[in-house]
Coordinates of C-alpha atoms and ligand atoms in Angstrom, one line a residue:
M1 CA -63.9 29.3 -73.4
C2 CA -63.0 32.2 -71.1
G3 CA -59.5 33.7 -71.1
I4 CA -57.5 35.4 -68.3
V5 CA -54.4 37.7 -68.5
G6 CA -52.3 39.5 -65.8
A7 CA -49.2 41.6 -65.6
Y8 CA -46.9 43.1 -63.0
Q9 CA -44.6 45.6 -64.7
R10 CA -41.6 47.5 -63.4
G11 CA -43.1 50.7 -64.8
G12 CA -45.1 52.1 -67.7
D13 CA -48.8 51.4 -68.4
V14 CA -50.1 47.9 -67.9
L15 CA -53.4 48.5 -69.7
P16 CA -52.0 48.0 -73.3
S17 CA -50.5 44.7 -72.2
L18 CA -53.8 43.5 -70.7
V19 CA -55.9 44.6 -73.7
E20 CA -53.5 43.2 -76.3
G21 CA -53.3 40.0 -74.3
L22 CA -57.1 39.7 -74.3
R23 CA -57.1 40.4 -78.0
M24 CA -54.8 37.4 -78.5
L25 CA -57.3 35.2 -76.7
E26 CA -60.3 36.3 -78.8
Y27 CA -60.2 33.0 -80.7
R28 CA -61.6 31.4 -77.5
G29 CA -64.9 33.1 -78.0
Y30 CA -66.3 35.6 -75.5
D31 CA -69.3 37.9 -74.9
S32 CA -68.0 40.1 -72.2
V33 CA -64.7 41.5 -71.2
G34 CA -63.0 43.4 -68.3
V35 CA -59.9 44.6 -66.7
G36 CA -58.9 45.6 -63.1
V37 CA -55.8 47.6 -62.1
I38 CA -54.4 49.4 -59.0
V39 CA -54.5 53.1 -59.5
D40 CA -53.8 55.7 -56.7
G41 CA -53.6 53.0 -54.1
A42 CA -57.0 51.4 -54.9
I43 CA -58.3 48.8 -57.3
A44 CA -60.3 50.1 -60.3
V45 CA -62.3 48.0 -62.6
R46 CA -63.8 48.5 -66.0
R47 CA -65.9 45.7 -67.6
R48 CA -68.5 45.4 -70.3
A49 CA -70.8 43.0 -72.0
G50 CA -69.7 42.9 -75.7
R51 CA -66.3 43.1 -77.4
I52 CA -62.9 44.4 -76.6
A53 CA -63.7 47.5 -78.7
D54 CA -66.5 48.3 -76.3
L55 CA -64.1 48.0 -73.4
E56 CA -61.6 50.3 -75.1
K57 CA -64.2 53.0 -75.4
V58 CA -64.7 52.9 -71.7
L59 CA -60.9 53.0 -71.0
A60 CA -60.5 55.9 -73.4
D61 CA -61.1 58.4 -70.5
G62 CA -57.6 57.5 -69.3
A63 CA -58.7 57.0 -65.7
L64 CA -57.0 53.7 -65.5
A65 CA -53.9 54.7 -67.4
G66 CA -50.4 54.6 -66.0
C67 CA -50.7 51.7 -63.6
R68 CA -48.2 48.9 -63.6
I69 CA -50.2 45.9 -62.2
G70 CA -53.5 44.5 -63.4
I71 CA -55.6 41.5 -64.5
G72 CA -58.1 41.0 -67.4
H73 CA -60.7 38.5 -68.5
S74 CA -62.8 37.6 -71.6
R75 CA -65.9 35.6 -70.6
W76 CA -68.0 33.2 -72.7
A77 CA -71.3 33.1 -70.7
T78 CA -72.5 29.7 -69.6
H79 CA -74.4 30.4 -66.4
G80 CA -75.4 34.0 -65.8
A81 CA -76.2 36.1 -68.9
P82 CA -73.4 38.2 -70.6
T83 CA -74.0 41.4 -68.7
D84 CA -71.8 44.1 -67.2
A85 CA -72.5 42.8 -63.7
N86 CA -71.5 39.3 -64.6
A87 CA -68.4 40.3 -66.5
H88 CA -65.1 39.7 -64.7
P89 CA -63.1 40.8 -62.7
H90 CA -65.1 40.3 -59.5
S91 CA -64.1 41.7 -56.1
D92 CA -64.8 41.0 -52.4
A93 CA -66.8 43.5 -50.4
S94 CA -63.7 45.6 -49.5
G95 CA -62.8 46.0 -53.1
R96 CA -59.2 45.0 -52.2
V97 CA -59.3 41.5 -53.6
L98 CA -60.0 41.1 -57.4
V99 CA -60.4 37.8 -59.2
V100 CA -60.6 36.6 -62.8
H101 CA -61.4 33.0 -63.5
N102 CA -61.7 30.5 -66.3
G103 CA -63.5 27.3 -65.4
I104 CA -66.2 26.1 -63.0
I105 CA -66.7 26.1 -59.2
E106 CA -68.9 23.0 -58.9
N107 CA -69.7 23.7 -55.2
D108 CA -70.3 27.4 -55.6
K109 CA -73.9 27.2 -54.4
D110 CA -72.9 25.7 -51.0
L111 CA -70.0 28.2 -50.7
R112 CA -72.3 31.1 -51.6
A113 CA -74.8 30.0 -49.0
E114 CA -72.0 29.7 -46.3
L115 CA -70.7 33.2 -47.1
E116 CA -74.2 34.7 -47.2
A117 CA -75.0 33.1 -43.9
A118 CA -71.8 34.8 -42.6
G119 CA -73.1 38.2 -43.9
T120 CA -71.6 38.4 -47.3
T121 CA -73.6 40.3 -49.9
F122 CA -73.2 39.2 -53.6
T123 CA -73.5 41.5 -56.5
S124 CA -73.4 39.0 -59.4
E125 CA -74.7 35.5 -60.4
T126 CA -71.2 34.2 -61.1
D127 CA -69.3 31.4 -59.3
T128 CA -66.2 33.6 -59.6
E129 CA -67.4 36.2 -57.1
V130 CA -67.5 33.4 -54.5
L131 CA -63.7 33.0 -55.0
A132 CA -63.1 36.7 -54.3
H133 CA -65.0 36.6 -51.0
L134 CA -63.4 33.3 -50.0
V135 CA -59.8 34.6 -50.6
A136 CA -60.6 37.8 -48.7
A137 CA -62.0 35.8 -45.8
H138 CA -58.7 33.9 -45.5
L139 CA -56.3 36.9 -45.8
A140 CA -56.1 37.7 -42.2
E141 CA -55.3 34.2 -41.0
A142 CA -52.7 34.0 -43.8
G143 CA -51.0 37.1 -42.4
G144 CA -51.8 39.1 -45.5
D145 CA -49.9 36.5 -47.8
L146 CA -52.2 36.4 -50.8
A147 CA -50.8 33.0 -52.1
K148 CA -51.4 31.4 -48.7
A149 CA -54.9 32.9 -48.5
L150 CA -55.7 31.6 -52.1
R151 CA -54.4 28.1 -51.2
R152 CA -56.6 28.0 -48.1
A153 CA -59.6 29.3 -50.1
L154 CA -59.0 26.7 -52.8
A155 CA -58.9 23.9 -50.3
K156 CA -62.7 24.5 -49.9
V157 CA -63.4 24.6 -53.6
R158 CA -64.4 21.7 -55.8
G159 CA -64.0 22.5 -59.5
Y160 CA -61.9 23.2 -62.5
Y161 CA -60.2 26.6 -62.8
A162 CA -57.5 28.9 -63.9
I163 CA -57.5 31.9 -61.6
A164 CA -55.6 35.2 -61.2
V165 CA -56.0 37.3 -58.0
L166 CA -54.9 40.9 -57.5
H167 CA -54.7 42.4 -54.0
Q168 CA -54.0 45.9 -52.6
D169 CA -53.6 45.9 -48.9
A170 CA -54.2 48.9 -46.6
S171 CA -50.5 49.8 -46.7
G172 CA -50.6 50.1 -50.4
E173 CA -48.7 46.8 -50.9
A174 CA -49.8 45.1 -54.2
Q175 CA -49.8 41.3 -54.8
L176 CA -50.5 39.3 -58.0
V177 CA -50.9 35.5 -57.8
C178 CA -52.5 32.8 -60.1
A179 CA -53.5 29.2 -59.7
R180 CA -54.4 26.2 -61.9
E181 CA -56.6 23.2 -61.6
G182 CA -57.6 22.0 -65.1
P183 CA -57.8 24.8 -67.7
P184 CA -54.3 25.9 -69.0
L185 CA -52.4 28.7 -67.3
C186 CA -48.9 30.0 -68.0
V187 CA -46.5 32.7 -66.8
G188 CA -43.4 34.4 -68.2
A189 CA -40.8 37.0 -67.3
G190 CA -40.1 39.7 -69.9
T191 CA -37.7 42.6 -69.8
D192 CA -40.3 44.9 -68.4
G193 CA -42.1 42.7 -65.9
T194 CA -43.9 39.4 -65.4
Y195 CA -47.0 38.1 -67.2
L196 CA -49.7 35.4 -66.8
A197 CA -52.3 34.2 -69.3
S198 CA -54.6 31.3 -70.2
D199 CA -52.6 30.8 -73.3
S200 CA -48.9 31.6 -74.1
L201 CA -50.0 33.5 -77.2
A202 CA -50.9 36.4 -74.8
I203 CA -47.4 36.4 -73.3
L204 CA -45.4 36.1 -76.5
P205 CA -45.1 39.9 -77.1
H206 CA -43.2 40.0 -73.8
T207 CA -41.2 36.7 -73.8
R208 CA -41.0 33.5 -75.6
D209 CA -39.9 31.6 -72.5
V210 CA -43.0 30.4 -70.8
L211 CA -43.7 28.3 -67.6
F212 CA -46.8 26.2 -67.8
L213 CA -48.4 25.7 -64.4
E214 CA -49.5 22.1 -63.4
D215 CA -52.6 21.3 -61.5
G216 CA -52.5 22.4 -57.9
E217 CA -49.7 25.0 -58.5
I218 CA -49.8 28.7 -57.5
A219 CA -47.5 31.3 -59.0
V220 CA -46.5 34.5 -57.2
L221 CA -45.6 37.4 -59.6
T222 CA -43.5 40.4 -58.8
P223 CA -42.0 42.8 -61.3
D224 CA -38.7 40.9 -61.1
S225 CA -39.6 37.4 -60.3
I226 CA -42.0 34.4 -60.5
R227 CA -42.2 31.9 -57.7
L228 CA -44.0 28.6 -58.2
T229 CA -45.4 26.4 -55.4
N230 CA -47.1 23.0 -55.6
R231 CA -50.2 21.8 -53.9
E232 CA -48.4 21.3 -50.6
G233 CA -47.0 24.9 -50.8
E234 CA -43.5 23.7 -51.6
E235 CA -41.3 25.7 -54.0
V236 CA -41.2 24.2 -57.5
E237 CA -38.2 24.7 -59.9
R238 CA -39.2 24.3 -63.6
E239 CA -37.4 25.1 -66.8
A240 CA -39.3 27.6 -69.0
Q241 CA -40.4 26.3 -72.5
H242 CA -39.3 28.3 -75.5
I243 CA -42.4 29.0 -77.7
D244 CA -42.0 29.3 -81.4
W245 CA -45.5 30.2 -82.3
D246 CA -46.2 33.5 -84.0
A247 CA -49.1 35.9 -84.0
E248 CA -51.1 34.3 -86.8
D249 CA -51.4 31.2 -84.6
A250 CA -53.5 33.4 -82.3
D251 CA -56.8 32.4 -83.7
R252 CA -56.0 28.7 -83.3
G253 CA -54.6 29.0 -79.8
G254 CA -51.2 27.8 -81.1
F255 CA -52.6 24.6 -82.6
E256 CA -52.0 23.9 -86.3
H257 CA -55.7 23.6 -87.0
F258 CA -59.0 24.6 -85.3
M259 CA -60.0 21.0 -85.4
L260 CA -57.0 19.9 -83.2
K261 CA -57.7 22.8 -80.8
E262 CA -61.3 21.8 -80.5
I263 CA -60.4 18.2 -79.9
H264 CA -58.2 19.4 -77.0
E265 CA -61.0 21.6 -75.7
Q266 CA -63.3 18.6 -75.1
P267 CA -62.5 18.2 -71.4
E268 CA -63.5 21.8 -70.8
V269 CA -66.6 21.4 -72.9
I270 CA -67.6 18.4 -70.7
A271 CA -67.1 20.4 -67.5
R272 CA -69.1 23.4 -68.9
C273 CA -72.0 21.3 -70.2
V274 CA -72.4 19.6 -66.8
Q275 CA -71.9 22.8 -64.8
G276 CA -75.0 23.7 -62.6
R277 CA -76.9 20.6 -63.9
A278 CA -75.6 17.7 -61.9
D279 CA -77.4 17.6 -58.5
L280 CA -75.4 14.9 -56.7
E281 CA -77.2 15.5 -53.4
A282 CA -80.7 15.0 -54.8
G283 CA -79.5 12.3 -57.3
D284 CA -81.0 14.3 -60.1
V285 CA -80.3 16.5 -63.1
R286 CA -81.4 20.2 -63.3
L287 CA -82.3 21.4 -66.8
D288 CA -83.7 24.9 -67.4
G289 CA -87.4 25.3 -68.0
E290 CA -90.6 23.6 -66.8
F291 CA -90.6 21.4 -69.8
F292 CA -88.0 19.2 -68.0
G293 CA -90.1 19.0 -64.9
D294 CA -91.5 15.6 -63.7
E295 CA -95.1 16.3 -64.8
R296 CA -94.3 17.1 -68.4
L297 CA -91.7 14.4 -68.9
R298 CA -94.0 11.7 -67.4
S299 CA -96.5 12.4 -70.3
V300 CA -93.9 11.6 -73.0
E301 CA -94.5 8.2 -74.6
R302 CA -92.0 8.4 -77.5
L303 CA -89.1 10.5 -78.8
E304 CA -88.3 11.3 -82.4
V305 CA -84.8 12.5 -83.0
L306 CA -84.2 14.6 -86.1
A307 CA -80.7 15.7 -87.2
C308 CA -78.0 15.4 -89.9
G309 CA -74.4 14.2 -90.1
T310 CA -72.5 14.1 -86.8
A311 CA -75.5 15.4 -85.0
L312 CA -77.5 12.4 -86.1
H313 CA -74.8 10.1 -84.7
A314 CA -75.2 11.9 -81.4
G315 CA -79.0 11.3 -81.8
L316 CA -78.3 7.5 -82.2
V317 CA -76.3 7.6 -78.9
L318 CA -79.2 9.4 -77.3
K319 CA -81.5 6.6 -78.4
Y320 CA -79.4 4.0 -76.6
L321 CA -79.1 6.3 -73.5
V322 CA -82.8 7.1 -73.3
E323 CA -84.0 3.6 -74.1
G324 CA -81.5 2.1 -71.7
L325 CA -81.8 4.5 -68.8
A326 CA -85.3 6.0 -69.1
G327 CA -87.2 3.1 -70.8
I328 CA -88.8 5.2 -73.5
P329 CA -88.8 4.2 -77.3
V330 CA -86.8 6.5 -79.5
D331 CA -86.8 6.8 -83.2
V332 CA -83.9 8.6 -85.0
D333 CA -84.4 9.9 -88.5
F334 CA -82.2 11.7 -91.0
A335 CA -83.9 15.1 -91.1
S336 CA -83.6 15.2 -94.9
E337 CA -85.7 12.0 -95.1
Y338 CA -88.2 12.7 -92.4
R339 CA -89.2 16.1 -93.9
Y340 CA -90.5 14.3 -97.1
R341 CA -91.8 11.1 -95.6
R342 CA -95.4 10.4 -94.9
V343 CA -95.4 10.2 -91.1
P344 CA -98.3 8.7 -89.1
S345 CA -99.7 10.8 -86.2
A346 CA -97.1 11.6 -83.6
R347 CA -99.3 11.0 -80.5
A348 CA -97.6 12.0 -77.2
T349 CA -94.3 12.3 -79.0
V350 CA -91.6 14.9 -78.4
A351 CA -89.3 15.7 -81.3
I352 CA -85.7 16.4 -80.4
G353 CA -83.6 18.4 -82.8
I354 CA -79.8 18.1 -82.4
S355 CA -77.6 20.6 -84.1
Q356 CA -74.3 22.4 -83.5
S357 CA -75.3 25.4 -85.6
G358 CA -79.1 25.4 -85.0
E359 CA -79.4 26.6 -88.6
T360 CA -79.3 23.3 -90.7
A361 CA -82.1 23.6 -93.2
D362 CA -83.1 20.0 -93.3
T363 CA -83.2 19.8 -89.5
L364 CA -85.3 23.0 -89.2
A365 CA -87.7 21.7 -91.9
A366 CA -88.1 18.4 -90.2
L367 CA -88.7 19.9 -86.8
R368 CA -91.4 22.2 -88.3
K369 CA -93.1 19.2 -89.8
A370 CA -92.9 17.4 -86.5
R371 CA -94.6 20.4 -84.8
D372 CA -97.3 20.3 -87.5
Q373 CA -97.8 16.7 -86.6
G374 CA -98.5 17.7 -83.0
C375 CA -95.0 17.2 -81.4
D376 CA -93.5 19.5 -78.9
L377 CA -89.9 20.4 -79.7
I378 CA -86.7 20.1 -77.7
A379 CA -83.4 21.5 -79.1
I380 CA -80.0 20.2 -78.1
C381 CA -77.8 22.9 -79.6
N382 CA -74.6 24.8 -79.4
A383 CA -75.8 28.2 -80.7
Q384 CA -77.9 30.0 -78.1
G385 CA -79.6 32.5 -80.4
S386 CA -80.1 30.1 -83.3
T387 CA -83.4 29.5 -85.2
M388 CA -83.7 26.0 -83.8
V389 CA -83.4 27.2 -80.2
R390 CA -85.8 30.0 -80.8
E391 CA -88.4 27.8 -82.4
A392 CA -88.2 25.0 -79.8
D393 CA -90.4 24.6 -76.7
A394 CA -87.3 23.8 -74.6
S395 CA -83.6 23.6 -75.2
I396 CA -80.4 22.1 -73.7
L397 CA -77.4 24.2 -74.7
I398 CA -74.2 22.2 -75.0
Q399 CA -71.8 25.1 -74.0
A400 CA -69.1 23.9 -76.4
G401 CA -68.0 27.5 -77.4
P402 CA -67.5 28.5 -81.0
E403 CA -66.7 25.4 -83.2
I404 CA -64.7 26.6 -86.2
G405 CA -63.5 23.4 -87.8
V406 CA -65.9 22.1 -90.3
A407 CA -65.5 18.6 -88.9
S408 CA -67.5 18.6 -85.7
T409 CA -65.7 17.2 -82.6
K410 CA -66.2 19.1 -79.3
A411 CA -69.8 19.8 -80.2
F412 CA -70.4 16.1 -80.8
V413 CA -69.0 15.3 -77.3
G414 CA -71.2 18.2 -75.9
M415 CA -74.3 16.7 -77.6
I416 CA -73.6 13.3 -76.0
V417 CA -73.2 14.8 -72.5
A418 CA -76.4 16.8 -73.0
A419 CA -78.2 13.6 -74.1
Y420 CA -76.8 11.8 -71.1
L421 CA -78.1 14.5 -68.7
F422 CA -81.5 14.4 -70.5
A423 CA -81.8 10.7 -70.2
L424 CA -81.0 10.8 -66.5
R425 CA -83.6 13.6 -65.9
L426 CA -86.2 11.6 -68.0
G427 CA -85.5 8.4 -66.1
R428 CA -85.7 10.2 -62.7
A429 CA -89.0 11.9 -63.7
R430 CA -90.5 8.6 -64.8
G431 CA -89.2 6.6 -61.9
S432 CA -87.1 4.3 -64.0
L433 CA -84.1 5.6 -62.2
S434 CA -83.7 6.0 -58.4
G435 CA -81.8 8.9 -56.9
E436 CA -79.0 6.5 -56.1
A437 CA -78.8 5.2 -59.6
V438 CA -78.6 8.8 -61.0
R439 CA -76.0 9.6 -58.4
E440 CA -73.9 6.7 -59.6
R441 CA -74.2 7.8 -63.2
L442 CA -73.3 11.4 -62.3
G443 CA -70.2 10.0 -60.6
E444 CA -69.2 8.4 -63.9
L445 CA -69.8 11.8 -65.5
Q446 CA -67.5 13.4 -63.0
R447 CA -64.7 11.0 -64.0
L448 CA -65.2 11.6 -67.7
R449 CA -63.3 14.9 -68.0
G450 CA -60.1 13.4 -66.4
A451 CA -60.4 10.3 -68.6
V452 CA -60.6 12.4 -71.8
E453 CA -57.6 14.5 -70.6
A454 CA -55.7 11.3 -70.2
L455 CA -56.5 10.4 -73.9
L456 CA -55.2 13.8 -74.9
A457 CA -51.8 13.4 -73.2
K458 CA -48.9 14.1 -75.4
E459 CA -47.6 10.5 -75.6
R460 CA -51.1 9.1 -76.4
V461 CA -51.6 11.7 -79.2
E462 CA -48.1 10.9 -80.6
G463 CA -49.0 7.2 -80.7
L464 CA -52.1 7.9 -82.7
R465 CA -50.1 10.1 -85.1
D466 CA -47.7 7.2 -85.7
L467 CA -50.6 4.9 -86.4
A468 CA -52.1 7.4 -88.8
D469 CA -48.8 7.9 -90.6
R470 CA -48.6 4.1 -91.1
L471 CA -52.1 3.6 -92.3
A472 CA -52.6 6.9 -94.3
D473 CA -52.2 5.1 -97.6
Q474 CA -54.8 2.4 -97.0
K475 CA -57.5 2.1 -99.7
G476 CA -60.2 2.6 -97.0
F477 CA -61.5 1.4 -93.7
L478 CA -64.5 -0.4 -92.2
F479 CA -65.5 1.1 -88.8
L480 CA -67.3 -1.5 -86.7
G481 CA -69.1 -1.1 -83.4
R482 CA -72.0 -2.7 -81.5
G483 CA -74.7 -1.3 -79.2
I484 CA -74.1 2.3 -78.0
N485 CA -70.8 2.3 -79.8
Y486 CA -72.3 1.5 -83.2
P487 CA -73.0 5.3 -83.7
I488 CA -69.3 5.9 -82.9
A489 CA -68.4 3.6 -85.7
L490 CA -70.5 5.8 -88.0
E491 CA -68.9 9.0 -86.5
G492 CA -65.4 7.6 -86.9
A493 CA -66.0 6.8 -90.5
L494 CA -67.6 10.3 -91.2
K495 CA -64.6 12.1 -89.5
L496 CA -62.1 10.2 -91.6
K497 CA -63.9 10.6 -95.0
E498 CA -64.8 14.3 -94.6
I499 CA -61.3 15.5 -93.8
S500 CA -59.0 12.9 -95.5
Y501 CA -61.3 12.0 -98.4
L502 CA -60.5 8.3 -97.9
H503 CA -63.2 5.8 -98.3
A504 CA -64.6 4.8 -94.9
E505 CA -67.8 3.1 -93.8
G506 CA -69.3 2.7 -90.4
Y507 CA -71.3 -0.5 -89.7
P508 CA -72.9 -2.4 -86.9
A509 CA -70.3 -5.1 -86.3
G510 CA -72.9 -7.8 -86.6
E511 CA -73.6 -6.7 -90.2
M512 CA -70.1 -7.4 -91.4
K513 CA -70.9 -10.9 -92.5
H514 CA -73.9 -9.7 -94.5
G515 CA -71.8 -8.0 -97.2
P516 CA -69.0 -5.7 -96.2
I517 CA -66.6 -8.5 -95.3
A518 CA -66.2 -9.0 -99.0
M519 CA -64.2 -5.8 -99.2
I520 CA -61.6 -6.9 -96.6
E521 CA -58.1 -7.2 -98.0
P522 CA -54.5 -6.1 -96.9
D523 CA -55.1 -2.5 -97.7
L524 CA -58.7 -2.3 -96.6
G525 CA -59.0 -3.3 -92.9
A526 CA -61.2 -2.4 -90.0
V527 CA -61.2 -0.1 -87.0
V528 CA -63.1 -2.1 -84.3
L529 CA -64.6 -0.6 -81.1
A530 CA -64.3 -3.1 -78.2
P531 CA -65.6 -1.9 -74.9
M532 CA -65.9 -4.7 -72.2
D533 CA -69.7 -5.1 -72.6
G534 CA -72.1 -8.0 -73.0
V535 CA -71.3 -8.6 -76.7
V536 CA -67.5 -8.3 -76.6
D537 CA -67.1 -12.0 -77.5
K538 CA -68.9 -11.3 -80.7
V539 CA -66.5 -8.3 -81.4
R540 CA -63.6 -10.7 -80.8
S541 CA -64.9 -13.0 -83.6
N542 CA -65.4 -9.9 -85.9
I543 CA -61.7 -9.1 -85.4
E544 CA -60.7 -12.7 -86.1
Q545 CA -62.8 -12.7 -89.3
V546 CA -61.1 -9.6 -90.6
K547 CA -57.6 -10.9 -89.7
A548 CA -58.4 -14.2 -91.4
R549 CA -58.8 -12.4 -94.6
G550 CA -55.6 -10.4 -94.3
G551 CA -57.2 -7.2 -93.3
P552 CA -55.3 -5.1 -90.7
V553 CA -57.3 -4.4 -87.5
V554 CA -57.1 -1.4 -85.3
C555 CA -58.9 -2.0 -82.0
V556 CA -60.1 0.9 -79.8
G557 CA -61.5 0.0 -76.4
T558 CA -61.0 -1.7 -73.1
D559 CA -61.3 -5.4 -73.7
P560 CA -57.8 -7.0 -73.2
A561 CA -58.5 -10.0 -75.6
C562 CA -59.6 -7.7 -78.4
L563 CA -56.7 -5.4 -77.9
E564 CA -54.4 -8.3 -77.9
L565 CA -55.8 -9.8 -81.1
A566 CA -55.6 -6.5 -83.1
D567 CA -52.6 -5.4 -85.2
D568 CA -52.8 -2.0 -83.5
A569 CA -54.4 -1.5 -80.0
V570 CA -55.6 1.8 -78.7
E571 CA -56.6 1.3 -75.1
V572 CA -59.0 3.8 -73.5
P573 CA -59.9 4.2 -69.8
E574 CA -62.8 2.2 -68.4
I575 CA -65.8 4.4 -67.7
G576 CA -68.9 2.1 -68.0
E577 CA -71.1 1.4 -70.9
W578 CA -73.1 4.7 -71.1
L579 CA -70.2 7.1 -71.5
S580 CA -67.9 4.8 -73.4
P581 CA -68.9 6.5 -76.7
I582 CA -67.1 9.6 -75.7
L583 CA -63.9 7.8 -74.7
N584 CA -64.0 5.8 -77.9
V585 CA -64.6 8.7 -80.3
V586 CA -61.6 10.8 -79.1
P587 CA -58.9 8.4 -80.6
L588 CA -61.0 8.2 -83.8
Q589 CA -61.1 12.0 -84.0
L590 CA -57.3 12.2 -83.6
F591 CA -56.7 9.3 -86.0
S592 CA -58.7 11.0 -88.7
Y593 CA -57.0 14.3 -88.0
Y594 CA -53.5 12.9 -88.4
V595 CA -54.4 10.8 -91.5
A596 CA -55.7 14.0 -93.1
L597 CA -52.6 15.9 -92.0
R598 CA -50.3 13.2 -93.6
R599 CA -52.4 13.4 -96.8
G600 CA -52.0 17.1 -96.9
C601 CA -55.7 17.8 -96.8
D602 CA -57.3 21.2 -95.9
I603 CA -58.4 20.0 -92.5
D604 CA -60.4 23.0 -91.2
K605 CA -62.1 23.6 -94.5
P606 CA -62.4 20.3 -96.4
R607 CA -63.4 20.5 -100.0
N608 CA -67.1 20.7 -100.9
L609 CA -68.1 21.1 -97.2
A610 CA -69.7 24.0 -95.3
K611 CA -69.7 24.3 -91.5
S612 CA -73.5 24.9 -91.5
V613 CA -75.7 23.6 -94.4
T614 CA -78.3 26.3 -94.3
V615 CA -79.7 25.4 -97.7
E616 CA -81.0 22.1 -99.1
Ligands
AGP701 C1 -69.8 17.0 -89.0 O1 -68.5 16.7 -88.9 C2 -70.2 17.6 -90.4 N1 -69.5 18.8 -90.6 C3 -71.7 17.6 -90.7 O2 -72.1 16.3 -90.8 C4 -72.6 18.3 -89.6 O3 -72.6 17.4 -88.4 C5 -74.0 18.4 -90.1 O4 -74.0 19.2 -91.3 C6 -75.0 19.0 -89.1 O5 -74.7 20.2 -88.7 P1 -75.4 20.9 -87.4 O6 -74.9 20.1 -86.3 O7 -74.9 22.3 -87.4 O8 -76.9 20.8 -87.6

């Protein structure tokens, strides 16, 4: 999760404001950092791979001290290694336009090609540098108005971004603007100037009255004023919000718990996991490494997924995706069982390890056994340098950023997106999916982020909190799902039990009559997943069976009849079968969070649990 800051002060030295602002954003995770200011009438930049302390060593020479306008950035590398050259800020060829950016320019390759064809030379691998050149290219026609030039440049951009742009024109006039489309961005006016940041925490030292930009808006900052305009360039008047957070919230980005912050980061995780991998034009998916090329994938006859806990549930979703989209059989095993089981030969099998940490002892042991059995190994993982990634033949990084809460949420969603991309690539390589079919599935993936954002809207979250408050004293819950949502029933139950300590069991809905229905009573009901799919009429009868025995039913899904039947309905956006697990799991994550909150549990560090189980 990158972070951006900026300031335009009446006087004094802007560097301390920028560096302290970046320090307040450290919770977002980063592996390079940089600042840019205007000194002696020119833009000066210092940026380093590494930590803020490394940057401070470079700033110690005082060359950038005493300026009153600047921008800063902390970067979590997704595409383009964490190097000095790839660190932000990035400038245009003249060095007069400087940009910092959090997010993704999805059409950066086309824009880069256009700019190169027009003679632009690039100095980094980043999509951000494209923005710097684009803004510079529009300055003249915008009459030197930076906000206008930025709006015109952004009209060409497809993506997801929070941007700050600094410009020093030939006359020495300085301008500072920022824009939002997706990732959060806020501005505030203090006694000594105006400030911008990805997160209000970085502004709090200057003011507690903060304006949050909405999508499509641009803010123009001067030392004495902030002017907001909307997508059409019209002036926007908006009341500042008074922020009560204090410094120790810094690590959690103002959220009460890491888990809640990480649930809210999921739209950004989806965008980052997809970035650079969805090739809409070719109707294909681009994964790093020749292992994911057509030839190697055509020789795969079976997949063996090995994982634990939440990662195993992602593996079960992968099973439905790969079998349904690529037509290859997939076995999924608890790593702790596989490692001790007598396993027949693994002819033409690829083992896929799924893990947030990449250090789970059972998963590593199972993968080593699979390799001994003759399997090649693929890692779907969040930790780039982890043991699992290093020992695999190929890997798909889920780009979820650091996940601190013990209960895994955003990494789970990242794992499913990675599994989806892998299934599409596998299906395309084997000819079970046409380019058009993949294009259609990638279209659904493009809608996913907005659908998850809708589920995280304030009023939706408050509805789930009310539901959790009402049901927090239940004796327990059955979570029921069918097909690709059966793993989500398992995951919903795991989330609830691991942070609220309530009894919860996930079951295939069809299994209810084979035993679990005996448990149903007024204080042990069911949470039922009901997407509109081929078996939804069976789900309706499951709901009727639970209600007939006095059990309360919460229904999460899209089917109107099921939602109508339930005591509590949580409707989710329609997205199609293959990605419905992600939309169904988000309400379950929030439900579990608020039940645990109501029960006063230690949500980020539940009793008896570790974030990564590196021992047996
Ligand atoms: C998830 O909420 C749990 N904390 C736990 O089940 C976890 O998924 C499991 O320990 C596997 O961890 P890994 O993804 O790091 O391998």
